[in-house]
Amino acid sequence: MPSGEHESPIALVREDPDLVATLLTRHFGLKVPGFHHARPHPTDVQILEPRSFRADGMTVLCDAADKAKAAAVLEVQRAWDAGKKWTMPLYVAALQAELLVPVALLLYCPDKVIAGRYERMFATGGLVLRLRPFIFTPDDVPLVVDSKLAQERPSEAVLATLCHSNDADIDTAFPALVEMLRTVSPRKANAYHEMIVMGLSPDARARWELFMTSTIGTEYRSNFLRQAWSDGKAEGKVEGKAEGEAESVLAVLAARAVHVPETARERIQACADLDQLGIWLRRAATATAIDDVLS
């Protein structure tokens, strides 16, 4: 069974698909043509045999009209697996054939030695399909300790924390993470917090929980972020719940690859009627277009 340390970077990219574009452009110097936004993509790769393969993550990079311009496959490899020589090219080729756009392979290896083994494996030629993976390690993702930077790039701050979960100085990032969690929406704060808890090593997780308890001034609990910064008034609680419900509607639509124009996004986020948001959330579960939800 995959560990929390394996799953947390994947969950982070599902939460913030634009992070894939950031990694490709900022860390590897690639330019994504016509990029406007990113959305998650189903990760199953089916072949004619009664068997399917599943990548860790797939993200489509789109233009303003939601047309695919490029895509990326994300793989998290915490250990050596020689069989990936055959399955990783399959993920890339299948997604290219489906979308007819260039597809990059992003490979995260927490261990530099293992990263080197994958680099050497894909450097060989011969009869094997040549694949150029973009491999990154914790050294490529500096720990974010500046609160302003964490607020400007929340998903990158979380990713950096996950990459350095075993570092002795991980605690130096905790104040910046707390300030970041205060500024994002309640739903995102809860999601980011759960990823941090899931991805930290046991010792670092205990220190994070202790830090959160002392900072927030309340007994620690994993889902406290929806109430932690509330003033205790009923109006504030309802407002926070409506905001979280609106974010849930948008998250379901993103998971179903439904394009949401900015006007529709603003309408959903501005809605304070919990009953109406509940209706939209149920419609979103089967929607193929935004009109299926809002009409």
Short mmCIF file of C-alpha atoms in Angstrom, two decimals:
data_model
loop_
_atom_site.label_atom_id
_atom_site.label_comp_id
_atom_site.label_asym_id
_atom_site.label_seq_id
_atom_site.Cartn_x
_atom_site.Cartn_y
_atom_site.Cartn_z
CA MET A 1 0.00 0.00 0.00
CA PRO A 2 1.43 3.44 -0.92
CA SER A 3 2.59 5.49 2.06
CA GLY A 4 1.44 8.96 3.02
CA GLU A 5 4.85 10.30 2.01
CA HIS A 6 4.28 8.83 -1.48
CA GLU A 7 0.68 9.99 -1.85
CA SER A 8 0.98 13.54 -0.48
CA PRO A 9 2.83 15.08 -3.49
CA ILE A 10 0.30 13.42 -5.80
CA ALA A 11 -2.61 14.80 -3.79
CA LEU A 12 -0.98 18.25 -3.89
CA VAL A 13 -0.83 18.22 -7.71
CA ARG A 14 -4.47 17.10 -7.86
CA GLU A 15 -5.34 20.03 -5.59
CA ASP A 16 -3.22 22.54 -7.56
CA PRO A 17 -2.61 21.25 -11.12
CA ASP A 18 -0.84 24.51 -12.04
CA LEU A 19 2.05 23.30 -9.86
CA VAL A 20 3.05 20.99 -12.73
CA ALA A 21 3.52 23.95 -15.05
CA THR A 22 5.54 25.72 -12.36
CA LEU A 23 7.88 22.75 -12.00
CA LEU A 24 8.38 22.44 -15.75
CA THR A 25 8.99 26.15 -16.36
CA ARG A 26 10.80 27.27 -13.21
CA HIS A 27 12.91 24.18 -12.51
CA PHE A 28 13.52 22.83 -16.01
CA GLY A 29 13.29 25.96 -18.16
CA LEU A 30 10.54 24.61 -20.44
CA LYS A 31 8.01 26.88 -22.08
CA VAL A 32 4.43 25.61 -22.27
CA PRO A 33 2.82 27.04 -25.44
CA GLY A 34 -0.49 28.83 -24.95
CA PHE A 35 -0.69 27.89 -21.27
CA HIS A 36 -3.61 29.42 -19.36
CA HIS A 37 -4.61 26.85 -16.75
CA ALA A 38 -4.18 23.20 -15.82
CA ARG A 39 -6.61 20.44 -14.93
CA PRO A 40 -6.25 16.89 -13.63
CA HIS A 41 -6.62 13.98 -16.01
CA PRO A 42 -7.71 10.37 -15.34
CA THR A 43 -4.63 8.26 -14.70
CA ASP A 44 -5.73 4.83 -15.96
CA VAL A 45 -3.90 3.56 -19.06
CA GLN A 46 -5.80 0.72 -20.73
CA ILE A 47 -4.48 -1.74 -23.29
CA LEU A 48 -6.21 -4.43 -25.34
CA GLU A 49 -5.39 -7.14 -22.85
CA PRO A 50 -7.70 -7.29 -19.80
CA ARG A 51 -5.19 -5.23 -17.84
CA SER A 52 -4.65 -1.58 -17.10
CA PHE A 53 -1.82 0.54 -15.76
CA ARG A 54 -2.18 3.56 -13.51
CA ALA A 55 0.20 6.50 -13.36
CA ASP A 56 0.56 8.42 -10.13
CA GLY A 57 -0.77 11.60 -11.69
CA MET A 58 -1.66 13.15 -15.04
CA THR A 59 -2.19 16.87 -15.68
CA VAL A 60 -3.36 18.66 -18.82
CA LEU A 61 -2.07 22.18 -19.50
CA CYS A 62 -4.72 24.18 -21.38
CA ASP A 63 -5.24 27.50 -23.13
CA ALA A 64 -7.95 29.97 -22.18
CA ALA A 65 -10.52 27.97 -24.16
CA ASP A 66 -9.63 24.82 -22.18
CA LYS A 67 -7.96 23.23 -25.22
CA ALA A 68 -5.05 20.96 -24.34
CA LYS A 69 -1.69 22.42 -25.33
CA ALA A 70 0.62 20.08 -23.39
CA ALA A 71 0.41 17.54 -20.59
CA ALA A 72 2.53 15.88 -17.94
CA VAL A 73 2.74 12.54 -16.17
CA LEU A 74 3.82 12.69 -12.52
CA GLU A 75 5.55 9.72 -10.91
CA VAL A 76 6.82 9.58 -7.32
CA GLN A 77 9.57 6.98 -6.91
CA ARG A 78 10.79 6.44 -3.37
CA ALA A 79 12.49 3.16 -4.29
CA TRP A 80 14.15 1.53 -7.29
CA ASP A 81 11.83 -0.30 -9.68
CA ALA A 82 13.47 -1.63 -12.84
CA GLY A 83 10.03 -2.34 -14.31
CA LYS A 84 9.39 1.40 -14.64
CA LYS A 85 11.61 1.30 -17.73
CA TRP A 86 8.64 -0.26 -19.53
CA THR A 87 5.60 1.30 -17.86
CA MET A 88 6.63 4.97 -17.72
CA PRO A 89 6.96 5.25 -21.53
CA LEU A 90 3.51 3.64 -21.75
CA TYR A 91 1.98 6.40 -19.61
CA VAL A 92 3.53 9.10 -21.79
CA ALA A 93 2.72 7.45 -25.12
CA ALA A 94 -0.90 6.74 -24.15
CA LEU A 95 -1.52 10.32 -23.05
CA GLN A 96 0.13 11.70 -26.20
CA ALA A 97 -2.01 9.46 -28.39
CA GLU A 98 -5.16 10.49 -26.54
CA LEU A 99 -4.59 14.25 -26.50
CA LEU A 100 -2.25 14.71 -29.51
CA VAL A 101 -0.05 17.12 -27.57
CA PRO A 102 3.51 16.91 -26.19
CA VAL A 103 3.69 15.09 -22.85
CA ALA A 104 6.45 15.45 -20.25
CA LEU A 105 7.38 12.93 -17.57
CA LEU A 106 7.98 14.51 -14.15
CA LEU A 107 9.75 12.10 -11.81
CA TYR A 108 10.21 12.95 -8.14
CA CYS A 109 12.83 10.92 -6.24
CA PRO A 110 13.43 11.79 -2.57
CA ASP A 111 16.72 9.84 -2.71
CA LYS A 112 19.48 11.29 -4.91
CA VAL A 113 21.07 7.86 -5.41
CA ILE A 114 17.79 6.43 -6.69
CA ALA A 115 17.32 9.51 -8.90
CA GLY A 116 20.72 8.82 -10.44
CA ARG A 117 19.76 5.24 -11.19
CA TYR A 118 16.66 6.38 -13.05
CA GLU A 119 18.67 8.96 -14.99
CA ARG A 120 21.11 6.25 -16.10
CA MET A 121 18.29 3.84 -16.94
CA PHE A 122 16.61 6.30 -19.31
CA ALA A 123 19.93 7.46 -20.80
CA THR A 124 20.42 4.16 -22.62
CA GLY A 125 19.44 3.88 -26.26
CA GLY A 126 19.36 0.83 -28.47
CA LEU A 127 15.98 -0.55 -29.45
CA VAL A 128 14.24 0.98 -26.43
CA LEU A 129 11.97 4.00 -26.92
CA ARG A 130 13.97 6.99 -25.71
CA LEU A 131 12.28 8.86 -22.90
CA ARG A 132 13.57 12.07 -21.35
CA PRO A 133 12.25 12.26 -17.77
CA PHE A 134 12.49 15.50 -15.82
CA ILE A 135 13.80 14.19 -12.52
CA PHE A 136 13.84 16.35 -9.41
CA THR A 137 14.95 15.70 -5.85
CA PRO A 138 14.55 17.66 -2.58
CA ASP A 139 17.70 19.62 -3.50
CA ASP A 140 15.78 21.13 -6.42
CA VAL A 141 12.91 22.39 -4.21
CA PRO A 142 14.27 24.74 -1.51
CA LEU A 143 12.46 24.85 1.82
CA VAL A 144 10.17 27.91 2.03
CA VAL A 145 10.73 29.78 5.30
CA ASP A 146 9.61 33.25 4.15
CA SER A 147 5.96 33.91 5.05
CA LYS A 148 5.35 36.28 2.14
CA LEU A 149 6.71 33.78 -0.37
CA ALA A 150 4.61 31.00 1.17
CA GLN A 151 1.48 33.14 0.80
CA GLU A 152 2.32 33.98 -2.82
CA ARG A 153 3.08 30.34 -3.74
CA PRO A 154 1.14 28.14 -1.32
CA SER A 155 1.34 24.88 -3.25
CA GLU A 156 5.10 25.29 -3.73
CA ALA A 157 5.51 25.90 0.00
CA VAL A 158 3.65 22.68 0.74
CA LEU A 159 5.63 20.75 -1.87
CA ALA A 160 8.90 21.99 -0.38
CA THR A 161 7.76 20.87 3.06
CA LEU A 162 6.92 17.41 1.75
CA CYS A 163 10.28 17.19 -0.03
CA HIS A 164 12.18 18.05 3.15
CA SER A 165 10.01 16.16 5.63
CA ASN A 166 13.00 14.35 7.12
CA ASP A 167 15.30 17.38 7.38
CA ALA A 168 16.46 18.44 10.83
CA ASP A 169 15.56 22.08 10.06
CA ILE A 170 12.03 21.38 8.78
CA ASP A 171 10.67 23.29 11.80
CA THR A 172 11.97 26.56 10.33
CA ALA A 173 9.22 26.34 7.69
CA PHE A 174 6.38 25.98 10.21
CA PRO A 175 5.74 29.72 10.86
CA ALA A 176 5.55 30.47 7.12
CA LEU A 177 3.18 27.53 6.59
CA VAL A 178 0.84 28.77 9.33
CA GLU A 179 0.71 32.25 7.81
CA MET A 180 0.00 30.71 4.41
CA LEU A 181 -2.85 28.59 5.86
CA ARG A 182 -4.40 31.74 7.34
CA THR A 183 -4.67 33.40 3.92
CA VAL A 184 -6.06 30.62 1.70
CA SER A 185 -9.69 29.48 1.68
CA PRO A 186 -10.89 27.18 4.50
CA ARG A 187 -11.17 24.24 2.13
CA LYS A 188 -7.68 24.73 0.75
CA ALA A 189 -6.29 25.27 4.25
CA ASN A 190 -7.78 21.98 5.36
CA ALA A 191 -6.51 20.19 2.25
CA TYR A 192 -2.98 21.60 2.57
CA HIS A 193 -2.88 20.79 6.26
CA GLU A 194 -3.93 17.17 5.67
CA MET A 195 -1.22 16.82 3.00
CA ILE A 196 1.40 18.16 5.39
CA VAL A 197 0.30 15.79 8.16
CA MET A 198 0.22 12.87 5.74
CA GLY A 199 3.59 13.65 4.16
CA LEU A 200 5.75 14.48 7.18
CA SER A 201 7.89 11.89 8.91
CA PRO A 202 6.50 10.73 12.30
CA ASP A 203 8.91 12.90 14.33
CA ALA A 204 8.33 15.98 12.19
CA ARG A 205 4.57 15.39 12.28
CA ALA A 206 4.61 15.37 16.09
CA ARG A 207 6.53 18.65 16.15
CA TRP A 208 4.14 20.18 13.58
CA GLU A 209 1.12 19.20 15.67
CA LEU A 210 2.70 20.66 18.79
CA PHE A 211 3.55 23.86 16.91
CA MET A 212 0.00 24.17 15.59
CA THR A 213 -1.48 23.62 19.05
CA SER A 214 0.68 26.31 20.60
CA THR A 215 0.16 28.73 17.69
CA ILE A 216 -3.60 28.38 17.33
CA GLY A 217 -4.13 28.16 21.08
CA THR A 218 -6.57 25.25 20.93
CA GLU A 219 -6.38 21.50 21.28
CA TYR A 220 -4.96 19.99 18.11
CA ARG A 221 -7.25 18.10 15.76
CA SER A 222 -6.66 17.30 12.11
CA ASN A 223 -9.77 18.99 10.72
CA PHE A 224 -9.61 22.07 12.95
CA LEU A 225 -8.69 24.50 10.19
CA ARG A 226 -12.27 25.16 9.14
CA GLN A 227 -12.97 26.58 12.63
CA ALA A 228 -9.54 27.53 13.99
CA TRP A 229 -9.62 31.14 12.87
CA SER A 230 -13.36 31.67 13.25
CA ASP A 231 -14.45 34.32 15.76
CA GLY A 232 -17.03 31.91 17.13
CA LYS A 233 -20.01 33.77 15.77
CA ALA A 234 -22.67 31.85 13.87
CA GLU A 235 -22.39 34.22 10.92
CA GLY A 236 -18.69 33.52 10.58
CA LYS A 237 -19.23 29.77 10.77
CA VAL A 238 -21.93 29.84 8.09
CA GLU A 239 -19.75 32.00 5.85
CA GLY A 240 -16.83 29.62 6.27
CA LYS A 241 -19.02 26.60 5.52
CA ALA A 242 -20.43 28.25 2.38
CA GLU A 243 -16.93 29.05 1.17
CA GLY A 244 -15.86 25.46 1.75
CA GLU A 245 -18.97 24.16 -0.06
CA ALA A 246 -18.27 26.44 -3.03
CA GLU A 247 -14.70 25.17 -3.22
CA SER A 248 -16.06 21.60 -3.16
CA VAL A 249 -18.27 22.34 -6.17
CA LEU A 250 -15.26 23.70 -8.08
CA ALA A 251 -13.09 20.76 -7.02
CA VAL A 252 -15.64 18.21 -8.31
CA LEU A 253 -15.90 20.07 -11.62
CA ALA A 254 -12.12 20.13 -11.94
CA ALA A 255 -11.93 16.40 -11.26
CA ARG A 256 -14.49 15.82 -14.03
CA ALA A 257 -12.48 18.09 -16.37
CA VAL A 258 -15.42 20.52 -16.74
CA HIS A 259 -14.27 23.96 -17.87
CA VAL A 260 -15.51 26.71 -15.52
CA PRO A 261 -15.48 30.24 -17.02
CA GLU A 262 -14.39 33.03 -14.69
CA THR A 263 -17.92 34.48 -14.46
CA ALA A 264 -19.29 31.09 -13.36
CA ARG A 265 -16.44 30.63 -10.87
CA GLU A 266 -17.17 34.03 -9.33
CA ARG A 267 -20.89 33.21 -9.10
CA ILE A 268 -20.18 29.94 -7.28
CA GLN A 269 -17.64 31.49 -4.91
CA ALA A 270 -19.96 34.41 -4.10
CA CYS A 271 -22.94 32.20 -3.23
CA ALA A 272 -23.76 32.13 0.51
CA ASP A 273 -26.89 29.94 0.19
CA LEU A 274 -25.95 26.50 1.54
CA ASP A 275 -29.04 24.88 0.00
CA GLN A 276 -28.18 26.24 -3.45
CA LEU A 277 -24.57 25.15 -3.08
CA GLY A 278 -25.76 21.68 -2.12
CA ILE A 279 -27.82 21.49 -5.31
CA TRP A 280 -24.86 22.60 -7.41
CA LEU A 281 -22.60 20.05 -5.70
CA ARG A 282 -24.99 17.19 -6.51
CA ARG A 283 -25.28 18.35 -10.12
CA ALA A 284 -21.49 18.66 -10.41
CA ALA A 285 -21.09 14.95 -9.67
CA THR A 286 -22.58 14.07 -13.09
CA ALA A 287 -21.98 17.30 -15.05
CA THR A 288 -20.23 17.39 -18.43
CA ALA A 289 -20.56 21.17 -18.85
CA ILE A 290 -20.97 24.14 -16.52
CA ASP A 291 -24.55 24.68 -17.71
CA ASP A 292 -25.44 21.27 -16.25
CA VAL A 293 -24.71 22.77 -12.84
CA LEU A 294 -25.88 26.38 -13.03
CA SER A 295 -28.82 26.21 -15.43
#
